[in-house]
Coordinates of C-alpha atoms in Angstrom, one line a residue:
X30 CA 79.9 -63.6 -89.0
X31 CA 78.3 -67.2 -90.1
X32 CA 75.6 -69.7 -89.0
X33 CA 78.0 -72.7 -89.1
X34 CA 77.6 -76.1 -87.9
X35 CA 80.4 -77.3 -84.9
X36 CA 82.2 -79.0 -87.0
X37 CA 82.8 -75.9 -89.5
X38 CA 80.5 -76.9 -92.2
X39 CA 77.2 -75.7 -92.2
X40 CA 74.7 -78.0 -91.4
X41 CA 71.9 -77.9 -94.3
X42 CA 74.9 -76.9 -96.9
X43 CA 73.8 -79.6 -99.4
X44 CA 70.3 -77.2 -99.5
X45 CA 72.1 -74.2 -99.3
X46 CA 73.8 -75.6 -102.4
X47 CA 70.8 -76.2 -104.3
X48 CA 69.5 -72.5 -103.6
X49 CA 73.0 -71.2 -104.9
X50 CA 72.6 -73.6 -108.2
X51 CA 69.5 -72.1 -108.8
X52 CA 70.3 -68.8 -108.4
X53 CA 72.9 -69.3 -110.7
X54 CA 70.6 -71.0 -113.1
X55 CA 68.2 -67.8 -113.1
X56 CA 70.6 -65.5 -114.1
X57 CA 72.5 -67.7 -116.7
X58 CA 69.2 -68.8 -118.3
X59 CA 67.5 -65.0 -118.6
X60 CA 69.9 -64.5 -121.3
X61 CA 70.5 -67.6 -122.9
X62 CA 66.7 -67.9 -123.3
X63 CA 65.9 -64.7 -124.5
X64 CA 67.6 -65.4 -127.8
X65 CA 64.9 -67.3 -129.1
X66 CA 62.4 -64.7 -128.1
X67 CA 64.2 -61.8 -130.3
X68 CA 62.0 -63.0 -133.7
X69 CA 58.9 -62.5 -131.6
X70 CA 59.8 -59.1 -129.6
X71 CA 60.7 -58.2 -133.5
X72 CA 57.5 -58.5 -134.8
X73 CA 55.0 -57.4 -131.3
X74 CA 57.4 -54.7 -130.5
X75 CA 58.4 -53.5 -133.8
X76 CA 62.1 -53.5 -132.2
X77 CA 64.9 -52.7 -134.9
X78 CA 68.2 -54.9 -134.9
X79 CA 69.5 -52.2 -132.5
X80 CA 66.9 -52.2 -130.2
X81 CA 67.0 -56.2 -130.0
X82 CA 71.0 -55.9 -129.2
X83 CA 70.8 -54.0 -126.3
X84 CA 67.5 -55.9 -125.2
X85 CA 70.1 -58.5 -124.9
X86 CA 73.2 -56.2 -124.1
X87 CA 71.7 -53.8 -121.4
X88 CA 71.2 -56.8 -118.7
X89 CA 74.8 -57.9 -119.9
X90 CA 76.5 -54.2 -119.5
X91 CA 74.9 -53.3 -115.9
X92 CA 75.6 -57.0 -114.3
X93 CA 79.4 -57.0 -115.7
X94 CA 79.7 -53.3 -114.7
X95 CA 78.4 -53.7 -111.2
X96 CA 79.8 -57.0 -110.1
X97 CA 82.6 -56.0 -108.3
X98 CA 81.0 -53.2 -106.1
X99 CA 78.3 -56.1 -105.6
X100 CA 81.1 -58.5 -104.0
X101 CA 82.7 -56.1 -102.2
X102 CA 79.4 -55.0 -100.6
X103 CA 78.1 -58.7 -100.0
X104 CA 81.5 -59.5 -98.1
X105 CA 80.7 -56.1 -95.8
X106 CA 77.1 -56.2 -95.2
X107 CA 76.3 -59.9 -95.4
X108 CA 76.7 -62.7 -98.5
X109 CA 72.9 -63.9 -97.6
X110 CA 71.0 -60.5 -97.8
X111 CA 72.7 -59.1 -100.5
X112 CA 71.4 -62.4 -102.4
X113 CA 67.8 -62.2 -100.9
X114 CA 67.6 -58.2 -102.3
X115 CA 69.1 -59.6 -105.8
X116 CA 66.7 -62.2 -106.3
X117 CA 63.7 -59.9 -105.0
X118 CA 65.0 -57.0 -107.7
X119 CA 65.4 -59.4 -110.4
X120 CA 61.9 -61.1 -109.8
X121 CA 59.9 -57.4 -109.6
X122 CA 62.1 -56.6 -113.0
X123 CA 61.1 -59.6 -114.7
X124 CA 57.2 -59.2 -113.9
X125 CA 57.3 -55.5 -114.8
X126 CA 59.0 -56.9 -118.1
X127 CA 56.0 -58.9 -118.8
X128 CA 53.9 -55.5 -119.4
X129 CA 56.4 -53.6 -121.3
X130 CA 54.8 -52.4 -124.8
X131 CA 58.2 -50.2 -126.0
X132 CA 61.5 -51.5 -126.5
X133 CA 62.6 -48.4 -124.5
X134 CA 60.7 -49.6 -121.8
X135 CA 62.3 -53.3 -121.8
X136 CA 65.8 -52.0 -122.3
X137 CA 65.3 -50.0 -119.4
X138 CA 63.7 -53.0 -117.3
X139 CA 66.4 -55.3 -118.5
X140 CA 69.1 -53.0 -117.1
X141 CA 67.2 -53.2 -113.5
X142 CA 67.3 -57.3 -114.1
X143 CA 71.0 -56.6 -114.4
X144 CA 71.2 -54.9 -111.3
X145 CA 70.0 -58.0 -109.7
X146 CA 72.0 -60.2 -111.2
X147 CA 75.1 -58.4 -110.0
X148 CA 73.7 -58.6 -106.2
X149 CA 72.9 -62.5 -106.9
X150 CA 76.2 -63.8 -108.5
X151 CA 79.0 -62.9 -106.7
X152 CA 76.8 -64.0 -103.2
X153 CA 76.5 -67.4 -104.5
X154 CA 80.2 -68.2 -105.0
X155 CA 81.3 -66.7 -101.7
X156 CA 78.4 -68.0 -99.6
X157 CA 79.7 -71.4 -101.3
X158 CA 82.9 -70.7 -100.3
X159 CA 82.1 -70.3 -96.7
X160 CA 79.7 -73.3 -96.3
X161 CA 82.3 -76.0 -97.6
X162 CA 85.5 -76.6 -97.2
X163 CA 88.4 -79.1 -98.2
X164 CA 87.0 -81.9 -100.8
X165 CA 83.5 -81.1 -100.8
X166 CA 84.3 -77.7 -101.6
X167 CA 85.6 -78.9 -105.0
X168 CA 82.7 -81.0 -105.4
X169 CA 79.9 -78.4 -104.8
X170 CA 82.0 -76.0 -107.1
X171 CA 82.0 -78.5 -109.8
X172 CA 78.2 -78.7 -109.1
X173 CA 77.6 -75.0 -109.3
X174 CA 80.1 -74.8 -112.5
X175 CA 77.8 -77.3 -114.0
X176 CA 74.8 -75.8 -113.4
X177 CA 76.0 -72.6 -115.2
X178 CA 76.4 -74.7 -118.7
X179 CA 73.4 -76.7 -118.2
X180 CA 71.5 -73.2 -117.9
X181 CA 72.9 -72.0 -121.2
X182 CA 71.8 -74.8 -122.9
X183 CA 68.5 -75.3 -121.2
X184 CA 67.5 -72.1 -121.5
X185 CA 66.4 -72.5 -125.4
X186 CA 65.0 -75.3 -124.9
X187 CA 62.6 -74.0 -122.3
X188 CA 62.1 -70.8 -124.6
X189 CA 61.6 -72.8 -127.5
X190 CA 58.4 -74.7 -125.3
X191 CA 57.0 -71.6 -124.1
X192 CA 57.4 -69.8 -127.4
X193 CA 55.8 -72.6 -129.2
X194 CA 52.3 -72.1 -126.6
X195 CA 52.6 -68.7 -125.5
X196 CA 53.8 -64.9 -126.2
X197 CA 57.2 -63.8 -125.7
X198 CA 56.4 -62.7 -122.0
X199 CA 56.1 -66.2 -120.8
X200 CA 60.3 -66.3 -121.0
X201 CA 60.4 -63.5 -118.3
X202 CA 57.5 -65.1 -116.4
X203 CA 59.6 -68.4 -116.0
X204 CA 62.2 -66.0 -114.1
X205 CA 59.6 -64.7 -111.9
X206 CA 58.6 -68.0 -110.6
X207 CA 62.7 -69.4 -110.3
X208 CA 63.3 -66.3 -108.2
X209 CA 60.6 -66.5 -105.8
X210 CA 61.1 -70.0 -105.2
X211 CA 64.8 -69.4 -104.7
X212 CA 63.9 -66.1 -102.3
X213 CA 61.5 -68.5 -100.1
X214 CA 63.9 -71.5 -99.7
X215 CA 67.0 -69.6 -99.4
X216 CA 65.3 -67.3 -96.7
X217 CA 65.0 -70.8 -94.7
X218 CA 68.5 -72.8 -95.5
X219 CA 71.1 -70.3 -96.4
X220 CA 73.2 -69.2 -93.7
X221 CA 74.5 -65.3 -92.9
X222 CA 78.1 -65.0 -93.4
X223 CA 80.5 -61.7 -94.0
X224 CA 84.0 -60.5 -94.0
X225 CA 84.8 -60.4 -90.1
X226 CA 87.0 -57.5 -90.7
X227 CA 85.6 -55.4 -93.2
X228 CA 87.5 -52.8 -95.4
X229 CA 86.3 -49.2 -95.3
X230 CA 83.8 -48.2 -98.3
X231 CA 86.0 -47.1 -101.2
X232 CA 83.5 -44.9 -103.1
X233 CA 86.4 -43.8 -105.5
X234 CA 87.0 -47.3 -106.6
X235 CA 83.3 -47.9 -106.9
X236 CA 83.2 -45.0 -109.4
X237 CA 86.5 -46.1 -111.2
X238 CA 85.5 -49.5 -111.6
X239 CA 81.9 -49.5 -112.4
X240 CA 82.8 -46.4 -115.1
X241 CA 85.8 -48.4 -116.6
X242 CA 83.9 -51.9 -117.0
X243 CA 80.6 -50.0 -118.5
X244 CA 82.5 -48.2 -121.0
X245 CA 85.0 -51.4 -121.9
X246 CA 82.1 -53.3 -122.5
X247 CA 80.0 -50.6 -124.2
X248 CA 82.9 -50.6 -126.8
X249 CA 83.0 -54.4 -127.3
X250 CA 79.5 -54.4 -127.6
X251 CA 79.1 -51.8 -130.3
X252 CA 82.1 -53.1 -132.3
X253 CA 80.3 -55.4 -134.3
X254 CA 77.6 -53.1 -135.4
X255 CA 79.7 -50.0 -135.8
X256 CA 83.0 -51.6 -136.5
X257 CA 86.2 -51.6 -134.2
X258 CA 87.8 -48.5 -136.0
X259 CA 84.6 -46.3 -135.5
X260 CA 85.3 -43.5 -133.8
X261 CA 82.8 -44.0 -130.5
X262 CA 83.9 -47.7 -130.5
X263 CA 87.8 -46.9 -130.0
X264 CA 86.6 -43.7 -127.6
X265 CA 84.6 -46.0 -125.5
X266 CA 87.5 -48.7 -125.4
X267 CA 90.2 -46.0 -124.8
X268 CA 88.1 -44.6 -121.8
X269 CA 87.4 -47.7 -120.3
X270 CA 91.3 -48.4 -120.3
X271 CA 92.3 -45.5 -119.0
X272 CA 89.2 -45.7 -116.0
X273 CA 90.5 -49.4 -115.1
X274 CA 94.2 -48.5 -115.3
X275 CA 93.1 -45.4 -112.8
X276 CA 91.0 -47.9 -110.6
X277 CA 94.3 -50.2 -110.4
X278 CA 96.7 -47.1 -110.0
X279 CA 93.9 -46.3 -106.7
X280 CA 93.8 -49.7 -105.4
X281 CA 97.7 -50.4 -105.3
X282 CA 97.9 -47.4 -102.9
X283 CA 94.7 -48.2 -101.2
X284 CA 95.8 -50.1 -97.6
X285 CA 92.2 -51.3 -97.7
X286 CA 91.7 -52.1 -101.5
X287 CA 88.2 -53.2 -102.9
X288 CA 90.0 -55.3 -105.1
X289 CA 93.7 -57.3 -104.2
X290 CA 95.3 -56.6 -107.4
X291 CA 98.5 -58.7 -105.7
X292 CA 96.3 -61.5 -106.1
X293 CA 97.3 -61.3 -109.6
X294 CA 100.6 -62.5 -108.5
X295 CA 99.5 -66.0 -107.5
X296 CA 99.9 -68.1 -110.9
X297 CA 96.6 -70.1 -109.8
X298 CA 94.6 -66.9 -109.8
X299 CA 95.8 -65.4 -112.8
X300 CA 95.6 -68.4 -115.1
X301 CA 92.5 -69.4 -113.6
X302 CA 91.0 -66.2 -114.5
X303 CA 92.4 -66.3 -117.8
X304 CA 91.0 -69.1 -118.5
X305 CA 87.4 -68.6 -117.5
X306 CA 87.7 -65.8 -119.8
X307 CA 88.8 -67.9 -123.1
X308 CA 86.5 -70.4 -121.8
X309 CA 83.4 -68.5 -121.7
X310 CA 84.4 -66.4 -125.0
X311 CA 84.8 -69.8 -126.7
X312 CA 81.4 -70.8 -125.5
X313 CA 79.3 -67.8 -126.1
X314 CA 81.0 -67.3 -129.2
X315 CA 80.1 -70.6 -130.6
X316 CA 76.3 -70.5 -129.3
X317 CA 76.0 -67.5 -131.4
X318 CA 76.5 -68.9 -134.4
X319 CA 75.2 -72.3 -133.6
X320 CA 71.9 -71.4 -132.9
X321 CA 71.4 -69.4 -136.5
X322 CA 72.9 -72.3 -137.9
X323 CA 70.2 -74.9 -136.4
X324 CA 67.3 -72.6 -137.2
X325 CA 68.1 -70.4 -140.2
X326 CA 70.4 -72.9 -142.1
X327 CA 69.2 -76.3 -141.3
X328 CA 65.8 -74.9 -140.7
X329 CA 64.9 -76.4 -137.7
X330 CA 62.0 -74.2 -135.1
X331 CA 62.8 -72.7 -132.2
X332 CA 62.0 -75.6 -130.3
X333 CA 64.3 -78.1 -132.5
X334 CA 66.8 -75.8 -132.1
X335 CA 67.0 -75.7 -128.7
X336 CA 67.1 -79.2 -128.4
X337 CA 69.6 -79.0 -131.1
X338 CA 72.5 -77.8 -128.2
X339 CA 71.6 -80.1 -125.4
X340 CA 74.4 -82.5 -126.1
X341 CA 76.8 -80.1 -124.5
X342 CA 74.5 -79.6 -121.3
X343 CA 73.7 -83.4 -120.9
X344 CA 77.8 -84.0 -121.1
X345 CA 78.5 -81.2 -118.7
X346 CA 75.8 -82.3 -116.1
X347 CA 76.9 -85.8 -116.3
X348 CA 80.6 -84.8 -115.7
X349 CA 80.8 -81.6 -113.9
X350 CA 79.8 -82.8 -110.3
X351 CA 82.7 -85.0 -110.8
X352 CA 85.4 -82.8 -111.5
X353 CA 86.6 -82.6 -107.7
X354 CA 87.0 -86.3 -107.8
X355 CA 89.4 -85.7 -110.8
X356 CA 91.3 -83.1 -109.4
X357 CA 92.2 -85.1 -106.6
X358 CA 93.3 -87.9 -108.8
X359 CA 95.3 -85.9 -111.6
X360 CA 96.8 -82.1 -111.4
X361 CA 94.3 -79.6 -111.7
X362 CA 96.1 -77.8 -114.3
X363 CA 96.9 -80.4 -116.4
X364 CA 93.1 -81.8 -116.2
X365 CA 92.1 -78.3 -117.4
X366 CA 94.9 -78.3 -120.1
X367 CA 92.8 -81.8 -121.6
X368 CA 89.5 -80.2 -121.3
X369 CA 90.7 -77.2 -123.4
X370 CA 92.3 -79.9 -125.8
X371 CA 89.0 -81.5 -125.8
X372 CA 87.5 -78.3 -126.7
X373 CA 90.0 -77.6 -129.7
X374 CA 88.8 -80.7 -131.2
X375 CA 85.3 -80.0 -131.3
X376 CA 85.5 -77.1 -132.7
X377 CA 88.2 -78.1 -135.2
X378 CA 85.2 -81.0 -136.0
X379 CA 82.6 -78.0 -136.3
X380 CA 84.7 -76.2 -138.7
X381 CA 84.0 -78.6 -141.2
X382 CA 80.3 -78.3 -141.0
X383 CA 78.2 -77.7 -143.9
X384 CA 74.8 -76.6 -145.2
X385 CA 74.0 -80.4 -145.5
X386 CA 75.9 -81.7 -142.8
X387 CA 73.9 -84.4 -141.1
X388 CA 73.3 -83.2 -137.4
X389 CA 74.5 -86.3 -136.2
X390 CA 77.8 -85.6 -137.4
X391 CA 77.7 -82.2 -135.4
X392 CA 76.3 -83.9 -132.2
X393 CA 79.6 -85.6 -131.8
X394 CA 81.4 -82.8 -131.5
X395 CA 78.9 -81.1 -129.3
X396 CA 79.1 -84.0 -126.6
X397 CA 82.9 -83.8 -127.0
X398 CA 82.4 -79.9 -126.4
X399 CA 80.4 -80.5 -123.1
X400 CA 83.3 -82.8 -121.5
X401 CA 85.9 -80.1 -122.1
X402 CA 83.9 -77.7 -120.9
X403 CA 82.9 -79.6 -117.8
X404 CA 86.6 -80.6 -117.2
X405 CA 87.7 -76.6 -117.6
X406 CA 85.2 -74.6 -115.6
X407 CA 85.3 -76.1 -112.1
X408 CA 88.8 -76.7 -111.2
X409 CA 89.5 -73.1 -112.8
X410 CA 86.8 -71.6 -110.7
X411 CA 88.8 -73.2 -107.6
X412 CA 91.8 -72.0 -108.3
X413 CA 90.4 -68.3 -108.2
X414 CA 88.5 -69.2 -105.0
X415 CA 91.3 -71.1 -103.3
X416 CA 93.7 -67.9 -103.8
X417 CA 91.0 -65.4 -101.7
X418 CA 91.0 -65.9 -98.0
X419 CA 87.3 -67.1 -97.0
X420 CA 86.5 -63.8 -95.3
X421 CA 86.9 -61.8 -99.2
X422 CA 85.4 -64.8 -101.1
X423 CA 83.1 -62.2 -102.4
X424 CA 85.8 -60.4 -103.8
X425 CA 87.2 -63.5 -105.3
X426 CA 83.0 -64.7 -106.1
X427 CA 83.0 -61.3 -108.2
X428 CA 86.4 -61.5 -110.1
X429 CA 85.5 -65.1 -111.3
X430 CA 82.0 -63.7 -112.7
X431 CA 83.6 -60.4 -114.5
X432 CA 86.1 -62.5 -115.7
X433 CA 83.3 -65.1 -117.3
X434 CA 81.0 -61.8 -118.3
X435 CA 84.2 -60.4 -120.1
X436 CA 84.5 -63.4 -121.9
X437 CA 80.8 -63.7 -122.8
X438 CA 81.0 -60.0 -124.1
X439 CA 84.1 -60.8 -125.8
X440 CA 82.8 -64.2 -127.6
X441 CA 80.1 -62.8 -128.9
X442 CA 81.5 -59.2 -130.3
X443 CA 84.8 -61.2 -131.6
X444 CA 83.3 -64.5 -132.9
X445 CA 80.4 -62.2 -134.6
X446 CA 83.1 -60.0 -136.1
X447 CA 84.9 -62.9 -137.5
X448 CA 82.0 -64.8 -138.5
X449 CA 80.7 -61.6 -140.5
X450 CA 83.7 -61.0 -142.2
X451 CA 83.9 -64.5 -143.5
X452 CA 80.2 -64.8 -144.4
X453 CA 80.4 -61.1 -146.0
X454 CA 83.3 -62.1 -148.1
X455 CA 82.2 -65.4 -149.4
X456 CA 78.6 -63.8 -150.2
X457 CA 80.5 -61.8 -152.6
X458 CA 79.3 -61.9 -156.3
X459 CA 76.1 -63.8 -154.9
X460 CA 74.7 -60.0 -154.3
X461 CA 75.5 -58.7 -157.8
X462 CA 72.7 -57.4 -159.1
X463 CA 70.4 -57.0 -156.1
X464 CA 69.2 -53.5 -155.2
X465 CA 71.3 -51.6 -152.6
X466 CA 68.9 -52.2 -150.3
X467 CA 68.6 -56.1 -151.1
X468 CA 72.5 -56.3 -150.9
X469 CA 72.7 -54.3 -147.4
X470 CA 69.8 -56.4 -145.7
X471 CA 71.7 -60.0 -147.2
X472 CA 74.5 -58.7 -145.8
X473 CA 73.4 -58.2 -142.3
X474 CA 72.3 -61.6 -141.4
X475 CA 71.5 -65.1 -142.7
X476 CA 68.0 -64.9 -141.8
X477 CA 68.0 -61.7 -143.9
X478 CA 69.4 -63.1 -146.9
X479 CA 66.8 -65.9 -146.7
X480 CA 64.0 -63.0 -147.1
X481 CA 65.8 -61.5 -149.9
X482 CA 65.8 -65.1 -151.7
X483 CA 61.9 -65.3 -151.1
X484 CA 61.7 -61.8 -152.6
X485 CA 63.8 -62.8 -155.6
X486 CA 61.9 -66.0 -155.8
X487 CA 62.0 -69.1 -158.7
X488 CA 65.3 -70.5 -159.0
X489 CA 66.8 -67.4 -158.7
X490 CA 65.8 -67.0 -155.5
X491 CA 66.5 -70.6 -154.1
X492 CA 70.3 -70.7 -155.3
X493 CA 70.9 -67.3 -153.8
X494 CA 69.6 -68.7 -150.2
X495 CA 72.0 -71.6 -150.9
X496 CA 74.8 -69.4 -151.8
X497 CA 74.1 -67.8 -148.4
X498 CA 73.9 -70.9 -146.6
X499 CA 77.5 -71.8 -147.9
X500 CA 78.6 -68.2 -146.9
X501 CA 77.4 -68.8 -143.4
X502 CA 79.3 -72.2 -143.0
X503 CA 82.2 -70.6 -144.4
X504 CA 82.2 -67.7 -141.7
X505 CA 81.3 -70.2 -139.2
X506 CA 84.7 -72.1 -140.4
X507 CA 86.4 -69.2 -139.8
X508 CA 85.2 -68.3 -135.9
X509 CA 85.9 -72.4 -134.8
X510 CA 89.6 -72.2 -136.2
X511 CA 90.1 -69.3 -134.3
X512 CA 88.5 -71.1 -131.4
X513 CA 90.9 -73.8 -131.8
X514 CA 94.0 -71.4 -131.7
X515 CA 92.7 -69.7 -128.8
X516 CA 91.8 -73.2 -126.8
X517 CA 95.4 -74.7 -127.7
X518 CA 97.1 -71.6 -126.3
X519 CA 94.9 -71.4 -123.3
X520 CA 95.9 -75.4 -122.6
X521 CA 99.7 -74.6 -123.6
X522 CA 99.3 -71.9 -120.6
X523 CA 97.9 -74.5 -118.4
X524 CA 100.0 -77.4 -119.1
X525 CA 103.2 -75.2 -118.5
X526 CA 101.6 -73.9 -115.2
X527 CA 101.3 -77.7 -114.0
X528 CA 105.1 -78.5 -115.2
X529 CA 106.2 -75.3 -113.1
X530 CA 104.5 -76.2 -110.1
X531 CA 106.4 -79.5 -110.3
X532 CA 109.8 -78.6 -110.7
X533 CA 111.9 -78.4 -107.8

């Protein structure tokens, strides 16, 4: 069921793409802009570090846990309707968040925003797959994927502009405006579509998948704070793995599964999913430390720090829409391997950044990183979507979104852990002679270490802050080198896939 033009293409497909890109922009920018609002939230809502973590993660946890379910529902009941409901929920939750006066309230509202995002995201890519076909689809996916990269970098700039003039709630007001505009325009231009032969609802699969992803992501989110060997962390990760295993066994025996696991037998689908996961792991793992480096080590303001990562989005905006043309000229897997290689080069260069490194040096590698991201995401997304029949586009879109969100959660958790280990080991003797409270505070974060330096005062305090800066960039070096290794392995996998595909 769809409102398509007589030639198989929706007549207002490019306007539809604008709505889908705005929807993607809204979902991504909500988290990327929130990072800069956390200091204001800490002061005005008296939020602890744990509170701040859950203000960010409540959204991501609910979002990722419901993606597969919402993708299945959108295929069955209609993608446009699911998108519109998601936008309405997102706008309402964003509006309510502005009047929250406790962290508990804000965490709860952020979870509701995650429900809205889970309804929005699978619908965007599945609608795109149904209104575009042939070469136009690859171009449209390139623009759609580029929007995600741009939103991740524009978010901090927008937040910096708003926070320089307004209070923390202004960040959420911006989300309300974008959601309302997208809802209104989408009502008139987005066509209706759904699976013409919908599968039966599967409550068992819904419960197993949602509970499994919730438990697994909870363990990943808590690991950096509690430790990977903490009993709660291990229990959550083990429970998540067992629930997802039960989900897989259930789906393999189900004649009409919510997720067709046999898709993983298709090399393009599997390699695309792995690549998306690794790419987003690296992007958000890097951004987690890069924003802190620019603000806490280099001393940039929130606005200037936001502008500091703009080279990434500028390059993505320039290249991503052209990846469809590049994929038609070159083997897509070779193209992705080359993009991953560029990302590896960028992270290798960033590994040598120090406290006094000129920003221009870093900017060069941020441009290289943006170019690599631009040519990796769109072809990998296309590989996933082309492995799924258009009638089940919601399923394919949900899998693409899940791999991305798993990458985001893993990136922040793993890179945060590796960075923290390097930072604390290098801080070492610098904390000798401090009180237990000061030592623990300095080891928790670079901004906290600077506060300890201010408490100490004088030349000794300045020396301590400088030692903390060196320790931070040491941790950043090890997390960057880890990303070099991951990008190299992913590039090798894609290259081998490309060579296999041309063998007789």
